[in-house]
Coordinates of C-alpha atoms and ligand atoms in Angstrom, one line a residue:
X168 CA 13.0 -35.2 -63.2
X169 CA 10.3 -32.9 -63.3
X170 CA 11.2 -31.0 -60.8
X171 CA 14.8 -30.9 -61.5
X172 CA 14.2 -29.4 -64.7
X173 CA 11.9 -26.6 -63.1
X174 CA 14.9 -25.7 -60.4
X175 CA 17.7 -25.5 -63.2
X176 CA 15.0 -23.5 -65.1
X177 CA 14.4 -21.3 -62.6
X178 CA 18.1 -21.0 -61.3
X179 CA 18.8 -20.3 -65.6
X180 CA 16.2 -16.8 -64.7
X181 CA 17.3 -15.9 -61.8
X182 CA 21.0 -16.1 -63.0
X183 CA 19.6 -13.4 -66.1
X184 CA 17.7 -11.5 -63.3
X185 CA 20.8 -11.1 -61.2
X186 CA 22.6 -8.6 -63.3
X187 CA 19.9 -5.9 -63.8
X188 CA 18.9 -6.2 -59.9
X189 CA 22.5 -5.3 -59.2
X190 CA 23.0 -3.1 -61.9
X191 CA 19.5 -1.1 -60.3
X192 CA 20.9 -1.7 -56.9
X193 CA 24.0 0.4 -57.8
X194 CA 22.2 2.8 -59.8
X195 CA 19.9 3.9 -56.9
X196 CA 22.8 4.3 -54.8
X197 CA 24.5 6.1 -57.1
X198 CA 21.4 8.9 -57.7
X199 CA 21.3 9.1 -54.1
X200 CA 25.4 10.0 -53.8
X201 CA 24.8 12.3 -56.6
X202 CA 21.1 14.2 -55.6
X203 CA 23.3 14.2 -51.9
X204 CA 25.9 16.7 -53.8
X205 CA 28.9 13.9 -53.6
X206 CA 31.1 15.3 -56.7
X207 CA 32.8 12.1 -57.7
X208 CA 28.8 10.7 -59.2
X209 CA 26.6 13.6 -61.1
X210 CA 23.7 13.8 -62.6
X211 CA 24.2 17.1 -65.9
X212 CA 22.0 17.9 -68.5
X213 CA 22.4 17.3 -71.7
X214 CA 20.7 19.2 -74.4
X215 CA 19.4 18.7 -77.9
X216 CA 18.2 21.4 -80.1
X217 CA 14.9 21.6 -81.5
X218 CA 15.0 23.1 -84.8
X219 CA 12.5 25.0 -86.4
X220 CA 11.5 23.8 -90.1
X221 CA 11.6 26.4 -92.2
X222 CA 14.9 28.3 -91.3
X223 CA 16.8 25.9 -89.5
X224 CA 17.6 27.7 -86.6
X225 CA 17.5 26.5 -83.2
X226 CA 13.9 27.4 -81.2
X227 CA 14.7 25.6 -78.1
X228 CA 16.3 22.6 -76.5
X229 CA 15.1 19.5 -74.8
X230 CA 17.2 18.9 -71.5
X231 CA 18.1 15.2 -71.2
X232 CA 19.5 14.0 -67.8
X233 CA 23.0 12.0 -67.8
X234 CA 24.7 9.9 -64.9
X235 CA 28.3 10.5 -64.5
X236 CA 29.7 7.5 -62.7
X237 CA 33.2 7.7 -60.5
X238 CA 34.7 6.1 -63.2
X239 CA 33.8 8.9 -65.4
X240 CA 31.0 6.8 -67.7
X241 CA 28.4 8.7 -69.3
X242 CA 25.2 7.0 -68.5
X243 CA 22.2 7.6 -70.5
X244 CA 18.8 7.5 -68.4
X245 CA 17.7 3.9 -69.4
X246 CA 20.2 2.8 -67.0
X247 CA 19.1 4.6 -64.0
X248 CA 15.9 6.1 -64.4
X249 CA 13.5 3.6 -64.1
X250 CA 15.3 2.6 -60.6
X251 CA 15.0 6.1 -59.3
X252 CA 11.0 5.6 -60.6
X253 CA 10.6 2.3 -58.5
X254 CA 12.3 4.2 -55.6
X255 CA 10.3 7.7 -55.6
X256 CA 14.0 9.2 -55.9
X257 CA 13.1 10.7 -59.9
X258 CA 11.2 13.2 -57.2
X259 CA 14.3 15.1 -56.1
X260 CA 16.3 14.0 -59.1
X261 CA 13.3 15.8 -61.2
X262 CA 13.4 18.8 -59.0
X263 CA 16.9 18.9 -59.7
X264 CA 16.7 18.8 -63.6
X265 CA 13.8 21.5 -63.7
X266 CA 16.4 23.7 -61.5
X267 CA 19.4 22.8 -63.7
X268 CA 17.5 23.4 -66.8
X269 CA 15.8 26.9 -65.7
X270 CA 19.2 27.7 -64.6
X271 CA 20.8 27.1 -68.1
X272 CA 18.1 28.5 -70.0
X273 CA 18.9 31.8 -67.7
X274 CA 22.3 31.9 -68.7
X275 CA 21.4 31.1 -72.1
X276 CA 18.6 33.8 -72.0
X277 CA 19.3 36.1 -75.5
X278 CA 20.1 32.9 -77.5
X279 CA 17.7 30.2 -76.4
X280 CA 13.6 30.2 -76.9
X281 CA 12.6 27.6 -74.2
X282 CA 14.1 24.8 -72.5
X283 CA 11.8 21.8 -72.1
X284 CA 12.2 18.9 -69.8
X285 CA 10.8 15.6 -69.3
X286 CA 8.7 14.4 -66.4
X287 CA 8.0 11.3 -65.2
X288 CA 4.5 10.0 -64.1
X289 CA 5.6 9.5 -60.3
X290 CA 6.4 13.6 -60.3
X291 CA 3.3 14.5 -61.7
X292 CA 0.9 12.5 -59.2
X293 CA 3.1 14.0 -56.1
X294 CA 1.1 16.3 -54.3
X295 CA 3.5 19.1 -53.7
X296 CA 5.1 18.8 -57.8
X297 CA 3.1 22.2 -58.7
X298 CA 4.2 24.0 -55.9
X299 CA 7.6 22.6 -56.5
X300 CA 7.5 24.2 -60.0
X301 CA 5.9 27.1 -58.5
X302 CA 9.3 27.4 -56.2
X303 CA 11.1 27.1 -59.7
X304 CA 9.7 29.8 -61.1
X305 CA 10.0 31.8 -57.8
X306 CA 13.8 31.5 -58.1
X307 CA 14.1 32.9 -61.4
X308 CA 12.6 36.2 -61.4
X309 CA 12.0 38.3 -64.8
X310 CA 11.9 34.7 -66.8
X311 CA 8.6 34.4 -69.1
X312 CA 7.2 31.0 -67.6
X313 CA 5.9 29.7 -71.3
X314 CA 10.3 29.4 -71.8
X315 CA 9.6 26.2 -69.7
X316 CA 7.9 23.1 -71.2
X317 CA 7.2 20.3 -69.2
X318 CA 7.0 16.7 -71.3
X319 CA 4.6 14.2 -70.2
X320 CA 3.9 10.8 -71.8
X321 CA 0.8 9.6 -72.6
X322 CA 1.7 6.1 -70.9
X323 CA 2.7 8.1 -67.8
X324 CA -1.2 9.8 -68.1
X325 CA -2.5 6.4 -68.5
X326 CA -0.6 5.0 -65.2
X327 CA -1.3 8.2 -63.2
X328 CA -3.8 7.6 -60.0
X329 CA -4.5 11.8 -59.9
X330 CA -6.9 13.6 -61.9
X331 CA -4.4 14.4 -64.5
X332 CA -6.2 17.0 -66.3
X333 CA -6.8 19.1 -63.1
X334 CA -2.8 18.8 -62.4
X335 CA -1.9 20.1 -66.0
X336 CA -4.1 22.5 -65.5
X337 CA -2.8 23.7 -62.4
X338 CA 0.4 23.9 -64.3
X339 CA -1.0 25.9 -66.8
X340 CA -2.0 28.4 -64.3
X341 CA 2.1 28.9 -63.8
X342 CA 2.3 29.5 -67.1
X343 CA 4.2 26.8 -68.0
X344 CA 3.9 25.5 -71.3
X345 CA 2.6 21.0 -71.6
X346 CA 4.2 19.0 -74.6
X347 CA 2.6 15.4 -75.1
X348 CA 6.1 12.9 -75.3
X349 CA 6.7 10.1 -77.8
X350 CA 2.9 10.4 -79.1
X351 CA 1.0 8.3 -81.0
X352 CA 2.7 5.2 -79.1
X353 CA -0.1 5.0 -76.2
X354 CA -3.6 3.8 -76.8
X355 CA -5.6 6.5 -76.1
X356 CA -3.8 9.4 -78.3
X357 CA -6.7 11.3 -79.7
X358 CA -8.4 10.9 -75.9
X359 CA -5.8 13.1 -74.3
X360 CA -6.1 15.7 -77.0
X361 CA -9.6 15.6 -76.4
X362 CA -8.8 16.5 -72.8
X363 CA -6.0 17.5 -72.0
X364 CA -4.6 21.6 -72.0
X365 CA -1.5 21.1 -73.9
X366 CA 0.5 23.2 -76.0
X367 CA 2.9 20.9 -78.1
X368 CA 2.3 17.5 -79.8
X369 CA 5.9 15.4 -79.9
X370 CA 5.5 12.9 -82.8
X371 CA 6.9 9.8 -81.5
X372 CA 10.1 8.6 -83.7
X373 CA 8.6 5.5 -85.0
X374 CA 6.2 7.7 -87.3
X375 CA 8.7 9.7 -88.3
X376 CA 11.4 7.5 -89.1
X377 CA 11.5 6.2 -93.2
X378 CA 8.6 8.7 -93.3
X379 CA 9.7 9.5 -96.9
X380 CA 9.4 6.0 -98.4
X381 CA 6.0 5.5 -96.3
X382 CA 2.8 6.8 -97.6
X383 CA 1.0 5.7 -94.6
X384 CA 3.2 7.5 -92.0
X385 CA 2.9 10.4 -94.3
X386 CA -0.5 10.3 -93.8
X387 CA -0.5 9.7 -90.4
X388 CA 1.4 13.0 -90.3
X389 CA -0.4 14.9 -92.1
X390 CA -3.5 14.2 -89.9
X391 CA -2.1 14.8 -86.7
X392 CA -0.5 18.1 -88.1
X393 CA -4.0 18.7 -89.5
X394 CA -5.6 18.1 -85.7
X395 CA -3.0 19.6 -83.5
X396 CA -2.8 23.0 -85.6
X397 CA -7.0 23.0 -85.3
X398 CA -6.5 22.6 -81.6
X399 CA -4.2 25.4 -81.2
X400 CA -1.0 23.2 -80.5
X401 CA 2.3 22.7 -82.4
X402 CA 3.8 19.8 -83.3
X403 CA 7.4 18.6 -83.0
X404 CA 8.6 15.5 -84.8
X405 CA 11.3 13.6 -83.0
X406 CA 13.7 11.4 -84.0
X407 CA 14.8 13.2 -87.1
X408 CA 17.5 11.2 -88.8
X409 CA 17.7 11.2 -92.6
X410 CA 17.4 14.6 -94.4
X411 CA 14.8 12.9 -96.7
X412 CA 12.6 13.0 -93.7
X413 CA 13.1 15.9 -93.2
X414 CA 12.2 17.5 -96.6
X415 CA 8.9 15.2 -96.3
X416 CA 8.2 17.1 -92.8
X417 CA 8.8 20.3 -94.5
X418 CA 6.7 19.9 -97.4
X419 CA 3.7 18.8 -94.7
X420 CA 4.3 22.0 -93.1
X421 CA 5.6 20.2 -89.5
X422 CA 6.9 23.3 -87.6
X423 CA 9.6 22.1 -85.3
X424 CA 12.1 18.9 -85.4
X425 CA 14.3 17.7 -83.5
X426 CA 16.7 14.5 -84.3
X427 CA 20.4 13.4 -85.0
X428 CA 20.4 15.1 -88.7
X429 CA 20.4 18.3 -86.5
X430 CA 22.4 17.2 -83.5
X431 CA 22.6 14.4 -80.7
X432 CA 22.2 15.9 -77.3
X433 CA 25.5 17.8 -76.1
X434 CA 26.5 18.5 -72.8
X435 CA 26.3 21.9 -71.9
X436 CA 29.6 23.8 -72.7
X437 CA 29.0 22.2 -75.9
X438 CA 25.6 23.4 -76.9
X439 CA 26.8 26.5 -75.8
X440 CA 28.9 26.6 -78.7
X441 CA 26.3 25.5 -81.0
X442 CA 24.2 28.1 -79.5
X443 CA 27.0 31.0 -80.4
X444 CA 27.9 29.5 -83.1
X445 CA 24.4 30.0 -84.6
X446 CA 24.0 32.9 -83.2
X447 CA 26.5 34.4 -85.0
X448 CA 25.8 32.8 -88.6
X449 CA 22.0 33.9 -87.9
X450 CA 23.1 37.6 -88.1
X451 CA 25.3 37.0 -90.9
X452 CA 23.0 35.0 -92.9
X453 CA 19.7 33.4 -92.6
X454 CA 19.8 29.8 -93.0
X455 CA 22.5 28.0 -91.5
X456 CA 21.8 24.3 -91.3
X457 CA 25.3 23.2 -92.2
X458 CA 26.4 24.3 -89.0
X459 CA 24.1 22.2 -87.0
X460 CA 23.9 19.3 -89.0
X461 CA 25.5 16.6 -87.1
Ligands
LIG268 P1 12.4 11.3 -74.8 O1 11.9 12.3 -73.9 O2 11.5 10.8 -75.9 O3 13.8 11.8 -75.4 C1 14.2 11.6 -76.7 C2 15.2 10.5 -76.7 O4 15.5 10.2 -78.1 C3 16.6 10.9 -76.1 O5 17.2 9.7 -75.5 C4 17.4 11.3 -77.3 O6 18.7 11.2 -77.2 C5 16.9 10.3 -78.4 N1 17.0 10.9 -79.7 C6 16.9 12.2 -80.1 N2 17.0 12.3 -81.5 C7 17.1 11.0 -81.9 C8 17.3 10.5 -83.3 O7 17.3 11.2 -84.3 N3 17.3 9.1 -83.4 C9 17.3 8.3 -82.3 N4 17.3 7.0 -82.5 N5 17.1 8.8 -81.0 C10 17.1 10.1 -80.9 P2 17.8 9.7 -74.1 O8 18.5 11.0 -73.8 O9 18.5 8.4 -73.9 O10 16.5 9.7 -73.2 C11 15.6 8.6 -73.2 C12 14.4 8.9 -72.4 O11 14.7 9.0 -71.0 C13 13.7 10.2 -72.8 O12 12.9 10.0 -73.9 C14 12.9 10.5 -71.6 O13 11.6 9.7 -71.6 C15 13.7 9.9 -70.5 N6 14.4 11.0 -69.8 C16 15.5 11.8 -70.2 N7 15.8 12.7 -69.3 C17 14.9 12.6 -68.3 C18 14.6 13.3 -67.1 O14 15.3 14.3 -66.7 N8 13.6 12.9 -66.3 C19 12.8 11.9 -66.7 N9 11.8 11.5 -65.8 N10 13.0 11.2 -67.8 C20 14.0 11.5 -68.6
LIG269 MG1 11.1 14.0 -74.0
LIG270 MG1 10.0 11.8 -76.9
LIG271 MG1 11.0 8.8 -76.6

């Protein structure tokens, strides 16, 4: 009976396991089709502004990769990232959103500051990932390297196998400018500012969220905002959803936000508009939040 009840047990998980094996099994094939230039399966950017504090207009944008199945599905990264991780295809499919990004932020050149883009911690321990950016950069001559922000995670430092620190340097050397993702959610946050040449803190969500009805995240932010502007780095806080937050971020002199009040990520003919759209208010008028709230 035992045993009976330990097969229908494990037929009961490997009947749950089934789906997401498949569902990665497509999803691989799919970023292969796509990174192989198939048109019917793409992989676009989407972007979503970050806004500075004070004024409200748009400093720069974070570049957030997007599956477009056959069927014409928008798939958000959860779905097919962390198969093209296991698989060592993020590499090309992060080469391709470092191109796609630099070439936006080209086109976008007079109305954009910087266009950041997330990196995964297979990329950064490849060997040839800073001469790959360095091949980047060689494509788009005349662009000011510090308009490019790499985001790393502190879980993907904590996973790495290469001397980390050395690598981001290396990068630094490009001229690149090094955000630290979704911080404060690792367990070693005040380590990697210790040691690590970065340029912008990202405020993980969870600190930031209710931050106006919490004393403790309030003080939480304050603190890092306190230690990253004595270090030389600028803070973003992410995940900016009620404009009560907001005011609180304000008032603690946070520099840069980024979140839904503002906007969700658009694709690219859409933040385009955005983009002339505040560009136009911006020379009319100063503040222009209305436009951008979303
Ligand atoms: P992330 O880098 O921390 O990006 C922020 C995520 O939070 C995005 O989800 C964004 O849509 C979402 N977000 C922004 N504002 C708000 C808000 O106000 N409220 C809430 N609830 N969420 C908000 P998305 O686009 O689904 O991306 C998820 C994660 O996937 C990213 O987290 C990043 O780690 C990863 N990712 C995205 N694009 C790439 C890429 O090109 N390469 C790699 N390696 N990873 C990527
Ligand atoms: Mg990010
Ligand atoms: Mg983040
Ligand atoms: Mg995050």
């Amino acid at each position: 009976a035992a045993k009976r009840a330990g097969g229908n047990r494990l037929q009961v998980f490997t009947e749950q396991l089934r789906v997401p094996v498949q569902e990665k099994l497509a999803a691989e094939a799919r970023v292969r089709r796509a990174l192989a230039g198939d048109p019917r399966v793409t992989l676009p950017l989407w972007f979503q502004p970050v806004v500075t504090t004070g004024t409200g207009r748009i400093a720069g944008a974070e570049a957030l990769v997007r599956m477009r199945t056959p069927e014409g599905e928008i798939l958000t990264p959860y779905h097919f990232v962390g198969a093209a991780e296991e698989t060592g295809l993020i590499v090309p499919l992060g080469e391709h959103v470092l191109r796609s990004a630099v070439d936006h932020l080209r086109h976008w050149s007079d109305r954009l500051g910087y266009v950041s883009v997330n990196v995964s911690p297979r990329q950064l321990a490849e060997p040839d990932f800073v001469p790959m950016v360095a091949g980047v950069l060689a494509g788009a001559p005349g662009l000011d390297p510090s308009r490019i922000v790499l985001e790393i995670t502190e879980t993907a430092l904590l996973a790495s196998t290469v001397d980390v620190s050395e690598r981001l340097a290396s990068l630094k050397r490009l001229g690149v400018r090094i955000a630290l993702d979704d911080f404060g959610t690792g367990y070693s946050s005040l380590t990697w500012l210790k040691s690590l040449p970065a340029d912008i803190v990202k405020l993980d969500r969870s600190f930031v969220a209710g931050l106006a009805e919490d004393q403790r995240k309030a003080s939480i932010i304050s603190a890092v905002l306190w230690l990253a502007r004595s270090l030389g780095m600028s803070t973003i806080a992410e995940g900016v959803e009620e404009l009560s937050d907001w005011e609180a971020l304000k008032a603690a002199g946070c520099p840069a936000v980024q979140g839904y009040l503002f906007s969700k990520p658009l694709p690219g003919p859409e933040f385009d508009r955005m983009l002339r759209e505040s560009h136009e208010s911006a020379t009319t008028d100063g503040v222009h939040l209305n436009e951008t709230t979303g």
